[in-house]
Structures are given as structure tokens and as C-alpha cells.
Coordinates of C-alpha atoms in Angstrom, one line a residue:
X1405 CA -13.6 -17.4 12.8
X1406 CA -16.7 -16.6 10.7
X1407 CA -17.9 -14.1 13.3
X1408 CA -14.5 -12.4 13.3
X1409 CA -14.6 -11.9 9.6
X1410 CA -18.2 -10.7 9.8
X1411 CA -17.1 -8.1 12.4
X1412 CA -14.1 -7.1 10.3
X1413 CA -16.3 -6.4 7.2
X1414 CA -19.3 -4.9 9.0
X1415 CA -17.4 -2.4 11.2
X1416 CA -16.6 0.0 8.4
X1417 CA -20.3 0.2 7.7
X1418 CA -20.8 2.2 10.9
X1419 CA -19.5 5.5 9.4
X1420 CA -21.1 4.8 6.1
X1421 CA -24.6 4.1 7.2
X1422 CA -24.9 5.8 10.6
X1423 CA -22.6 8.7 9.6
X1424 CA -24.5 9.5 6.4
X1425 CA -27.9 9.2 8.3
X1426 CA -26.9 11.5 11.1
X1427 CA -24.8 13.9 9.0
X1428 CA -22.9 15.2 12.0
X1429 CA -19.2 15.9 11.3
X1430 CA -17.9 14.9 14.8
X1431 CA -20.1 11.8 15.0
X1432 CA -18.7 10.7 11.6
X1433 CA -15.1 11.3 12.8
X1434 CA -15.5 9.2 15.9
X1435 CA -17.6 6.5 14.2
X1436 CA -14.8 6.0 11.6
X1437 CA -12.2 6.0 14.4
X1438 CA -14.1 3.4 16.3
X1439 CA -14.6 1.2 13.2
X1440 CA -10.8 1.4 12.4
X1441 CA -10.0 0.4 16.0
X1442 CA -12.3 -2.6 15.8
X1443 CA -10.9 -3.7 12.5
X1444 CA -7.3 -3.6 13.9
X1445 CA -8.3 -5.6 17.0
X1446 CA -9.8 -8.3 14.8
X1447 CA -7.1 -8.3 12.2
X1448 CA -4.1 -8.3 14.5
X1449 CA -4.2 -11.9 15.6
X1450 CA -5.7 -13.2 12.3
X1451 CA -2.6 -14.3 10.4
X1452 CA -1.4 -16.4 13.4
X1453 CA -4.8 -18.0 14.2
X1454 CA -5.1 -19.9 10.9
X1455 CA -3.8 -23.4 10.7
X1456 CA -5.1 -24.3 7.3
X1457 CA -6.9 -22.2 4.7
X1458 CA -10.6 -22.0 5.4
X1459 CA -13.4 -21.3 2.9
X1460 CA -16.4 -19.4 4.0
X1461 CA -19.7 -18.1 2.5
X1462 CA -20.1 -21.1 0.3
X1463 CA -16.6 -20.9 -1.0
X1464 CA -16.6 -17.2 -2.0
X1465 CA -14.3 -16.1 0.8
X1466 CA -10.9 -17.6 1.6
X1467 CA -9.1 -17.0 4.9
X1468 CA -5.5 -18.0 4.6
X1469 CA -2.3 -16.6 6.2
X1470 CA -1.3 -14.6 3.1
X1471 CA -4.6 -12.9 2.7
X1472 CA -4.8 -12.3 6.5
X1473 CA -1.3 -10.7 6.4
X1474 CA -2.5 -8.2 3.8
X1475 CA -5.6 -7.5 5.8
X1476 CA -3.4 -6.7 8.8
X1477 CA -1.4 -4.2 6.8
X1478 CA -4.7 -2.6 5.6
X1479 CA -6.0 -2.4 9.2
X1480 CA -2.9 -0.7 10.4
X1481 CA -3.0 2.0 7.8
X1482 CA -6.8 2.4 8.3
X1483 CA -6.4 3.1 12.0
X1484 CA -3.4 5.5 11.6
X1485 CA -5.2 7.5 8.8
X1486 CA -8.4 7.6 10.8
X1487 CA -6.7 9.2 13.7
X1488 CA -4.8 11.7 11.6
X1489 CA -7.8 12.6 9.5
X1490 CA -9.6 14.1 12.6
X1491 CA -6.9 16.7 12.9
X1492 CA -6.2 17.2 9.2
X1493 CA -9.7 17.4 7.7
X1494 CA -11.3 19.9 10.2
X1495 CA -11.7 23.1 8.2
X1496 CA -14.2 25.9 8.3
X1497 CA -17.9 25.4 8.8
X1498 CA -18.5 24.8 5.0
X1499 CA -15.8 22.2 4.9
X1500 CA -17.2 20.5 8.0
X1501 CA -20.5 19.9 6.2
X1502 CA -18.6 17.6 3.8
X1503 CA -16.9 15.5 6.5
X1504 CA -19.7 12.8 6.8
X1505 CA -19.3 12.2 3.0
X1506 CA -15.5 12.0 3.4
X1507 CA -15.6 9.5 6.3
X1508 CA -18.2 7.4 4.5
X1509 CA -15.9 7.2 1.5
X1510 CA -12.8 6.7 3.7
X1511 CA -14.5 3.7 5.5
X1512 CA -15.8 2.4 2.1
X1513 CA -12.3 2.5 0.7
X1514 CA -11.1 0.5 3.7
X1515 CA -13.9 -2.0 3.3
X1516 CA -13.0 -2.7 -0.3
X1517 CA -9.4 -3.2 0.7
X1518 CA -10.3 -5.5 3.6
X1519 CA -12.7 -7.5 1.3
X1520 CA -10.3 -8.0 -1.7
X1521 CA -7.6 -10.2 0.2
X1522 CA -10.4 -12.5 1.5
X1523 CA -12.0 -13.2 -1.9
X1524 CA -11.6 -16.7 -3.2
X1525 CA -13.0 -16.4 -6.7
X1526 CA -10.6 -14.9 -9.2
X1527 CA -13.3 -13.1 -11.0
X1528 CA -14.7 -11.6 -7.8
X1529 CA -11.2 -10.5 -6.8
X1530 CA -11.1 -8.5 -10.1
X1531 CA -14.4 -6.9 -9.1
X1532 CA -13.1 -6.1 -5.6
X1533 CA -10.0 -4.4 -7.0
X1534 CA -12.1 -2.3 -9.4
X1535 CA -14.3 -1.3 -6.5
X1536 CA -11.2 0.1 -4.7
X1537 CA -10.6 2.2 -7.7
X1538 CA -14.2 3.5 -7.9
X1539 CA -14.4 4.5 -4.3
X1540 CA -10.9 6.0 -4.0
X1541 CA -11.4 8.1 -7.1
X1542 CA -13.8 10.3 -5.1
X1543 CA -11.3 10.6 -2.3
X1544 CA -8.5 11.7 -4.7
X1545 CA -10.6 14.5 -6.0
X1546 CA -12.2 15.3 -2.7
X1547 CA -10.7 18.8 -2.4
X1548 CA -12.2 19.8 -5.7
X1549 CA -9.2 21.8 -6.9
X1550 CA -8.3 21.7 -10.6
X1551 CA -5.2 19.6 -9.8
X1552 CA -7.1 17.1 -7.7
X1553 CA -9.9 16.7 -10.2
X1554 CA -7.3 16.1 -13.0
X1555 CA -5.5 13.6 -10.8
X1556 CA -8.8 11.7 -10.1
X1557 CA -9.6 11.5 -13.8
X1558 CA -6.1 10.3 -14.7
X1559 CA -6.3 7.8 -11.9
X1560 CA -9.5 6.2 -12.9
X1561 CA -8.7 6.1 -16.6
X1562 CA -5.2 4.7 -16.4
X1563 CA -6.0 2.2 -13.7
X1564 CA -9.2 1.0 -15.3
X1565 CA -7.3 0.5 -18.6
X1566 CA -4.8 -1.6 -16.8
X1567 CA -7.4 -3.6 -14.9
X1568 CA -9.1 -4.3 -18.2
X1569 CA -5.9 -6.2 -19.2
X1570 CA -6.1 -8.1 -15.9
X1571 CA -9.6 -9.1 -16.8
X1572 CA -8.4 -10.4 -20.2
X1573 CA -5.7 -12.3 -18.5
X1574 CA -8.2 -13.8 -16.1
X1575 CA -10.4 -14.8 -19.0
X1576 CA -7.5 -16.6 -20.8
X1577 CA -6.7 -18.5 -17.6
X1578 CA -10.3 -19.5 -17.2
X1579 CA -10.3 -20.7 -20.9
X1580 CA -7.1 -22.7 -20.2
X1581 CA -8.7 -24.4 -17.3
X1582 CA -11.8 -25.3 -19.4
X1583 CA -9.6 -27.7 -21.3
X1584 CA -9.4 -29.7 -18.1
X1585 CA -12.4 -28.9 -16.0
X1586 CA -15.0 -28.3 -18.7
X1587 CA -16.7 -25.2 -20.0
X1588 CA -18.3 -24.2 -16.7
X1589 CA -16.5 -24.4 -13.3
X1590 CA -15.6 -22.3 -10.3
X1591 CA -12.1 -20.8 -10.7
X1592 CA -10.8 -20.3 -7.2
X1593 CA -7.2 -19.7 -6.2
X1594 CA -6.8 -23.3 -5.2
X1595 CA -8.4 -24.7 -8.3
X1596 CA -6.1 -22.4 -10.4
X1597 CA -3.0 -23.9 -8.8
X1598 CA -4.3 -27.4 -9.3
X1599 CA -5.3 -27.0 -12.9
X1600 CA -2.3 -24.9 -14.0
X1601 CA 0.0 -27.9 -14.6
X1602 CA -2.5 -29.2 -17.1
X1603 CA -3.1 -25.9 -18.9
X1604 CA -1.6 -25.1 -22.3
X1605 CA 1.6 -23.4 -21.3
X1606 CA 1.1 -20.6 -23.8
X1607 CA -2.3 -19.6 -22.2
X1608 CA -0.8 -19.8 -18.7
X1609 CA 2.1 -17.6 -19.5
X1610 CA 0.1 -15.1 -21.5
X1611 CA -2.6 -15.0 -18.9
X1612 CA 0.0 -14.3 -16.2
X1613 CA 1.7 -11.5 -18.2
X1614 CA -1.6 -9.8 -18.8
X1615 CA -2.6 -10.0 -15.1
X1616 CA 0.9 -8.8 -14.2
X1617 CA 0.5 -5.7 -16.4
X1618 CA -3.1 -5.2 -15.2
X1619 CA -2.6 -5.5 -11.5
X1620 CA 0.9 -4.0 -11.9
X1621 CA -0.8 -0.8 -13.0
X1622 CA -2.7 -0.8 -9.8
X1623 CA 0.4 -1.5 -7.8
X1624 CA 2.2 1.4 -9.6
X1625 CA 5.0 -0.7 -11.1
X1626 CA 6.9 1.2 -13.9
X1627 CA 6.2 1.8 -16.7
X1628 CA 2.4 1.6 -15.7
X1629 CA 2.9 4.0 -12.8
X1630 CA 1.9 7.3 -14.4
X1631 CA -1.3 7.7 -12.3
X1632 CA 0.4 7.3 -9.0
X1633 CA 2.4 10.5 -8.5
X1634 CA -0.7 12.6 -9.3
X1635 CA -3.1 10.7 -7.2
X1636 CA -0.8 10.5 -4.2
X1637 CA 0.2 14.1 -4.3
X1638 CA -3.3 15.7 -4.9
X1639 CA -5.5 13.7 -2.5
X1640 CA -5.8 14.7 1.2
X1641 CA -2.9 13.4 3.3
X1642 CA -4.9 10.6 5.0
X1643 CA -6.1 9.4 1.6
X1644 CA -2.5 9.4 0.3
X1645 CA -1.5 7.2 3.2
X1646 CA -4.3 4.7 2.4
X1647 CA -3.4 4.7 -1.3
X1648 CA 0.3 4.1 -0.6
X1649 CA 0.3 2.0 2.6
X1650 CA -2.7 -0.2 2.0
X1651 CA -4.0 -0.2 -1.6
X1652 CA -0.7 -1.1 -3.3
X1653 CA -0.3 -4.2 -1.1
X1654 CA -3.9 -5.3 -1.9
X1655 CA -3.2 -5.3 -5.6
X1656 CA 0.3 -6.9 -5.2
X1657 CA -1.5 -9.8 -3.6
X1658 CA -3.2 -10.8 -6.8
X1659 CA 0.1 -10.9 -8.7
X1660 CA 1.6 -13.2 -6.0
X1661 CA -1.3 -15.6 -6.1
X1662 CA -1.1 -15.8 -9.9
X1663 CA 2.6 -16.3 -9.7
X1664 CA 2.0 -19.3 -7.4
X1665 CA 0.0 -21.0 -10.2
X1666 CA 2.8 -20.6 -12.7
X1667 CA 5.2 -22.0 -10.2
X1668 CA 3.0 -25.0 -9.6
X1669 CA 3.0 -25.7 -13.3
X1670 CA 6.8 -25.5 -13.6
X1671 CA 6.5 -22.5 -15.8
X1672 CA 7.8 -19.9 -13.3
X1673 CA 11.0 -18.8 -15.1
X1674 CA 9.4 -16.2 -17.4
X1675 CA 7.0 -14.8 -14.8
X1676 CA 9.7 -14.5 -12.2
X1677 CA 12.0 -12.8 -14.7
X1678 CA 9.3 -10.4 -15.7
X1679 CA 8.6 -9.5 -12.1
X1680 CA 12.3 -8.9 -11.5
X1681 CA 12.6 -6.7 -14.5
X1682 CA 9.6 -4.6 -13.5
X1683 CA 11.0 -4.3 -10.0
X1684 CA 14.3 -3.0 -11.2
X1685 CA 12.6 -0.6 -13.6
X1686 CA 10.4 0.7 -10.8
X1687 CA 13.5 1.3 -8.6
X1688 CA 15.2 3.1 -11.5
X1689 CA 12.2 5.4 -12.2
X1690 CA 11.8 6.1 -8.5
X1691 CA 15.4 7.0 -8.1
X1692 CA 15.5 9.3 -11.1
X1693 CA 12.4 11.3 -10.0
X1694 CA 13.4 11.4 -6.4
X1695 CA 16.7 13.0 -7.3
X1696 CA 15.1 15.9 -9.2
X1697 CA 11.8 16.2 -7.2
X1698 CA 10.5 19.6 -6.3
X1699 CA 7.1 18.8 -4.7
X1700 CA 7.0 17.2 -1.3
X1701 CA 4.1 14.8 -1.7
X1702 CA 5.3 13.7 -5.2
X1703 CA 8.6 12.8 -3.4
X1704 CA 6.7 10.4 -1.2
X1705 CA 4.8 9.1 -4.2
X1706 CA 7.9 8.2 -6.1
X1707 CA 9.2 6.6 -2.9
X1708 CA 6.1 4.3 -3.1
X1709 CA 7.0 3.3 -6.7
X1710 CA 10.5 2.5 -5.4
X1711 CA 9.2 0.3 -2.6
X1712 CA 6.7 -1.5 -4.8
X1713 CA 9.7 -2.3 -7.0
X1714 CA 11.4 -3.7 -3.9
X1715 CA 8.4 -5.9 -3.2
X1716 CA 8.4 -7.1 -6.8
X1717 CA 12.0 -8.0 -6.5
X1718 CA 11.4 -9.9 -3.3
X1719 CA 8.6 -12.0 -4.8
X1720 CA 10.5 -12.2 -8.1
X1721 CA 13.6 -13.6 -6.4
X1722 CA 11.3 -16.1 -4.6
X1723 CA 12.3 -18.7 -2.2
X1724 CA 11.4 -18.7 1.5
X1725 CA 13.8 -15.8 2.2
X1726 CA 12.6 -13.6 -0.7
X1727 CA 9.0 -14.1 0.2
X1728 CA 9.7 -13.5 3.9
X1729 CA 11.5 -10.3 3.1
X1730 CA 8.7 -9.1 0.9
X1731 CA 6.0 -9.9 3.5
X1732 CA 8.1 -8.1 6.2
X1733 CA 8.5 -5.2 3.8
X1734 CA 4.8 -4.9 3.2
X1735 CA 4.1 -4.2 6.9
X1736 CA 7.1 -1.9 7.3
X1737 CA 6.1 0.1 4.3
X1738 CA 2.5 0.2 5.6
X1739 CA 3.8 1.8 8.8
X1740 CA 6.4 4.2 7.3
X1741 CA 4.5 5.7 4.4
X1742 CA 1.6 7.1 6.5
X1743 CA 4.2 8.6 8.8
X1744 CA 5.8 10.4 5.8
X1745 CA 2.5 11.6 4.3
X1746 CA 1.3 12.8 7.7
X1747 CA 4.5 14.9 8.0
X1748 CA 4.0 16.2 4.5
X1749 CA 0.4 17.1 5.3
X1750 CA 1.6 19.0 8.4
X1751 CA 4.2 20.9 6.5
X1752 CA 1.8 21.8 3.7
X1753 CA -0.8 23.1 6.2
X1754 CA 1.9 25.1 8.0
X1755 CA 3.8 26.6 5.1
X1756 CA 0.9 26.8 2.7
X1757 CA 2.9 25.2 -0.1
X1758 CA 3.7 21.8 -1.6
X1759 CA 7.1 22.9 -3.0
X1760 CA 10.1 21.6 -1.2
X1761 CA 12.0 24.9 -1.6
X1762 CA 9.2 26.7 0.4
X1763 CA 9.6 24.4 3.4
X1764 CA 12.5 25.4 5.5
X1765 CA 13.3 25.4 9.2
X1766 CA 11.0 22.5 9.9
X1767 CA 12.2 21.8 13.5
X1768 CA 11.6 25.4 14.4
X1769 CA 8.0 25.2 13.2
X1770 CA 7.4 21.6 14.4
X1771 CA 9.6 20.7 17.4
X1772 CA 7.8 17.3 18.0
X1773 CA 6.3 16.1 14.7
X1774 CA 9.4 17.5 12.9
X1775 CA 11.6 14.9 14.6
X1776 CA 9.1 12.1 13.9
X1777 CA 9.0 13.1 10.2
X1778 CA 12.8 13.1 10.0
X1779 CA 13.0 9.6 11.6
X1780 CA 10.4 8.4 9.0
X1781 CA 12.5 9.9 6.2
X1782 CA 15.6 7.9 7.5
X1783 CA 13.5 4.8 7.9
X1784 CA 12.0 4.9 4.3
X1785 CA 15.5 5.0 2.8
X1786 CA 16.1 1.5 4.3
X1787 CA 18.7 2.8 6.9
X1788 CA 19.1 1.0 10.2
X1789 CA 17.8 0.6 12.9
X1790 CA 14.4 0.6 11.3
X1791 CA 12.3 -2.3 10.0
X1792 CA 12.8 -1.5 6.3
X1793 CA 16.5 -2.2 6.6
X1794 CA 15.9 -5.8 7.7
X1795 CA 13.3 -6.5 5.0
X1796 CA 15.4 -5.0 2.2
X1797 CA 18.5 -6.8 3.5
X1798 CA 16.6 -10.1 3.4
X1799 CA 15.5 -9.5 -0.2
X1800 CA 19.0 -8.7 -1.2
X1801 CA 20.2 -11.9 0.4
X1802 CA 17.5 -13.9 -1.4
X1803 CA 18.6 -12.4 -4.8
X1804 CA 22.3 -12.9 -4.1
X1805 CA 21.7 -16.6 -3.7
X1806 CA 19.7 -16.9 -6.9
X1807 CA 20.2 -16.5 -10.7
X1808 CA 19.4 -12.7 -10.7
X1809 CA 22.7 -11.4 -9.3
X1810 CA 22.6 -8.5 -11.8
X1811 CA 19.3 -7.3 -10.3
X1812 CA 20.8 -7.4 -6.8
X1813 CA 23.7 -5.2 -7.8
X1814 CA 21.4 -2.7 -9.6
X1815 CA 19.0 -2.7 -6.6
X1816 CA 21.9 -2.0 -4.2
X1817 CA 23.3 0.9 -6.3
X1818 CA 19.8 2.5 -6.7
X1819 CA 19.0 2.2 -3.0
X1820 CA 22.2 4.1 -2.2
X1821 CA 21.3 6.8 -4.8
X1822 CA 17.8 7.1 -3.3
X1823 CA 19.2 7.3 0.2
X1824 CA 21.4 10.2 -0.7
X1825 CA 18.8 12.0 -2.8
X1826 CA 15.9 11.6 -0.4
X1827 CA 17.8 12.8 2.7
X1828 CA 19.3 15.6 0.7
X1829 CA 15.8 17.0 0.3
X1830 CA 15.2 16.7 4.0
X1831 CA 18.6 18.3 4.7
X1832 CA 17.4 21.4 2.8
X1833 CA 14.0 21.5 4.6
X1834 CA 15.6 21.1 8.0
X1835 CA 18.9 22.9 7.9
X1836 CA 18.5 25.7 5.5
X1837 CA 17.3 29.0 6.8
X1838 CA 13.5 29.6 6.5
X1839 CA 12.3 32.3 4.1
X1840 CA 11.4 35.7 5.6
X1841 CA 9.2 36.1 7.5
X1842 CA 10.1 33.0 9.4
X1843 CA 7.4 30.5 10.4
X1844 CA 6.9 30.6 14.1
X1845 CA 6.9 27.4 16.2
X1846 CA 3.5 25.9 16.7
X1847 CA 2.9 26.4 20.4
X1848 CA 0.2 23.8 21.2
X1849 CA 0.4 21.6 18.1
X1850 CA -2.4 19.2 17.2
X1851 CA -2.3 15.8 19.0
X1852 CA -4.5 14.2 16.3
X1853 CA -1.8 15.0 13.7
X1854 CA 1.2 14.1 15.9
X1855 CA 0.2 10.9 17.8
X1856 CA -0.4 8.8 14.7
X1857 CA 3.1 9.6 13.6
X1858 CA 4.5 8.4 16.9
X1859 CA 2.3 5.3 16.7
X1860 CA 3.7 4.5 13.3
X1861 CA 7.4 5.2 14.2
X1862 CA 7.5 3.1 17.4
X1863 CA 6.8 -0.3 15.7
X1864 CA 9.2 0.6 12.9
X1865 CA 12.0 1.0 15.4
X1866 CA 11.1 -2.2 17.2
X1867 CA 10.8 -4.2 14.0
X1868 CA 14.3 -2.9 13.0
X1869 CA 15.9 -4.6 16.0
X1870 CA 13.6 -7.6 16.5
X1871 CA 12.3 -9.9 13.9
X1872 CA 9.7 -12.0 15.9
X1873 CA 10.3 -15.7 15.7
X1874 CA 6.5 -16.3 15.3
X1875 CA 6.6 -14.3 12.2
X1876 CA 9.4 -16.4 10.8
X1877 CA 7.1 -19.5 11.2
X1878 CA 4.3 -17.6 9.5
X1879 CA 6.4 -16.6 6.6
X1880 CA 7.7 -20.1 6.1
X1881 CA 4.1 -21.4 6.1
X1882 CA 3.1 -18.8 3.5
X1883 CA 6.1 -19.6 1.4
X1884 CA 5.3 -23.3 1.5
X1885 CA 1.7 -22.5 0.4
X1886 CA 3.0 -20.5 -2.5
X1887 CA 5.2 -23.4 -3.6
X1888 CA 8.6 -21.9 -2.7
X1889 CA 11.2 -24.6 -2.3
X1890 CA 13.5 -24.4 0.7

């Protein structure tokens, strides 16, 4: 197992070290693709190969099913975005000279997101999340336009401010543990759960709320979401896919682990309520901005806020069913959001505009990827027969059986509003006549920009009609580890 983790973390170094040393665009592309393929091969069986949590590297790394599941989600998005980037990032000769730097940053971003779920120390986890911010800031502003540079600055300032609150919350929790374990001790996730029942309840609750706001900023939960629409809409499409499909899950993991500590102390009522409220608020903000959205990638960005709200509701409702639905939703969202951003990237390249009103007659311009993009749009709204329908239905069932029935009703109403509004934008792009002169159909297409869309859609469809029984066992195991009562 140690060798697998070593391969998982060392593979992204290929495009970083060798790519920057060679400085050849095509070599960097394929090194990054090879690294992403190796990462997925290692990560795919990882959640199912762990019987009990295992500490490695003198206790600094922790391999447990929950962390391995998030690693799997990151690996899926890393591979899809690496394939798509080859077709998307190739520009003129001047642009090609910057590709080794792009792929080094791309692999570095993946490395930080693969590392964070495996961290055992709470303080080092904070450092790992901050590293994801530092690396991805350069990717958000990679195109060097005024809009992308502004988005990068907004991203690093807002998220760093939020993460500072998470550090304060972590400090309070460490202080609370010092009343039991002494002034100096190693605060791991397991030791936090063990010491939480003996902590002063005020410090435990306040520490959790601060970490919820801090990491919730990174997740994009409303009202701390203000960085997300700009960063997702101004970065290159492969970067947007990584931000939405991988990064947000990595930050949500920290909230879930802190929530387990409050549950272990019997102080979970306030934390669960806070998470449910932020989830509903995120759904509301997502719905309002989706209805009136005019820019295609910002439409996808507000959809990310919506789905992080759904995740927050799943973990906030709690119980085995709520946790299972949230974990299933993580993977489905990690598959669907790259599909949508890839389609948006294709449309922006083809039409030369980010505005929805300028994108018309998509199927005439994209006979193949247009259909894939439309299926992704249906899937992201939670409609059957795609995986997001099953995960959202499981979360609704979990809430219906709990004390937060009001949140279930609001969630259901807002999901219907989002379904109508989101598909109304696609109706205009697909069915309304294109502006003159009409955009001709792309004769040959670009396999690098089409195949990753198909690779994302296929499992979404399979997971919509088949919930693997082995995954049910895995989810039950994770729920039990988080302290969820049957």
C-alpha cells in the first residue's frame, strides 16, 4: 500500500520536473497525460482495498476509505482534464511556448489535491489546502487577460481570508485538546475525535463554525462563494473542470472530518444545522443566478455552487443514507462538471464569445460534442437516467426522515427551478436560429476535445441505472467511521 501511495504522489512530478527541464510542448502534454493515467489506475481500486485506516510516513499520512474516495474523484477529473487540455490548449507558436509551464502547474495542482485527502495532521491539512490555492491561482490567470488576472487576484484574496478563519478554528480546537492532552501533542483526525468529548463545548462549537466558514469559502458555499463564479469562468476550460470537479470536494472533506468530531462529542446539533442552512442558502443563490445568467461558464460556475449546497445538505442531514448520497454525489459531480465545462470551452472556441445569446445552433456546429454537451446539461439538473438523480434522491430521502423537513421541501422546489432555468438556456442555444452568418459545422472535429466528454458521460449514465452493491458496503463503512447511527 505504501508503494501505491508513493506512485500516486510521484506520478504528477513527471510533467513538473521533466516537462520543465525539456521545455517541449508535446512532451509536456503527453507526460501530463501519462501521469494522470497512472494516478487513475492507482486510485481506482484504492477505496475498496482498505480494511482499516492505515497511518504512513510516521503518522503524517492517513489512508482511509473517505480520503481514498476523494482521491478517486480527483484522479477522475485529472485524467479527463488532461485529455481535453491537449486539444484545448494548443494555440499558435507563441502560445505553445507556455505549454510546459501550464502542464507543470496543472500537474502541481493535481498533486496538491491528491495530497490533501491523505494528510493526517490537521495543521498540515490546512497547509495542503492553502497550497491548492497558491498553485491554482496561476492557472486561473494563465490566459493573462484583464478579466482572468482580476479573477485570480479575487480568488487568492477571498479564499486566503476564508482559510485564515479555518486556521483560527484549528487553533481553537488544538487549544481545547490541550486541556486534556497537555500543551504539546500531535492533533490528528483520530485524536481530534477521541479528545472532542472531553473538550470545552464552547471551544469545540466555535472551532467548528470557524473551520466551516473557512473551508466553506474554499468549497464555494454561499455567502462565501464570491470568488467562485469569476475563477471558474475566466480560467481555461480544463482548469475550470479541475476547480469544480476536484478542488471543491477536497475542501469539503475537511468540513466532514471536523463534523465527525462534533458528533463524537454529542455536540452535533448546531454544526449539522449550520451545514444545512449553508446548503439551502447555496442552492438559493445558485438558482437565482442560474435563472438570470448571461455568460456560459458562469452558468456552470453557479451550478457548482448549487451542487456544493446539495453536498452540504447530504452531510448535514447525516445518517448512513445522507452520507451515502453525498459520497455518490461527489463522484457524479466530478464526472458531470468536466463534461459541461468541456462543452462550454468548445462553444467559446467556435463562436468566439462567452455570452449565451451569441451561442446558437449548437448541433449544427457540433454534431457529436453538441449531443454530449446536451446530455451533460440534462444530467447536471438531476434528471434521470443519470447518476446525479440517484444521489440527489438519496439525499432527499435522508432529509425526509430527519428533523430538517423544511430544508427538504426548499431543496426540492429549488431543484425544480434550476432544472427549468438551466435547460431553458440550452433550449435557446440549441433550438434558436444562429446569428448571421451562420456557424458552419465542424467537419473533422477534435478528438482530444470530444472523447473526454464521452468518457465522462458513459459512467454517468451507468451510475444512473446501477448503484454498485460494493459501493453500498463502502459507504456504510465510511458512515460508521464518521459516527453516523443506522
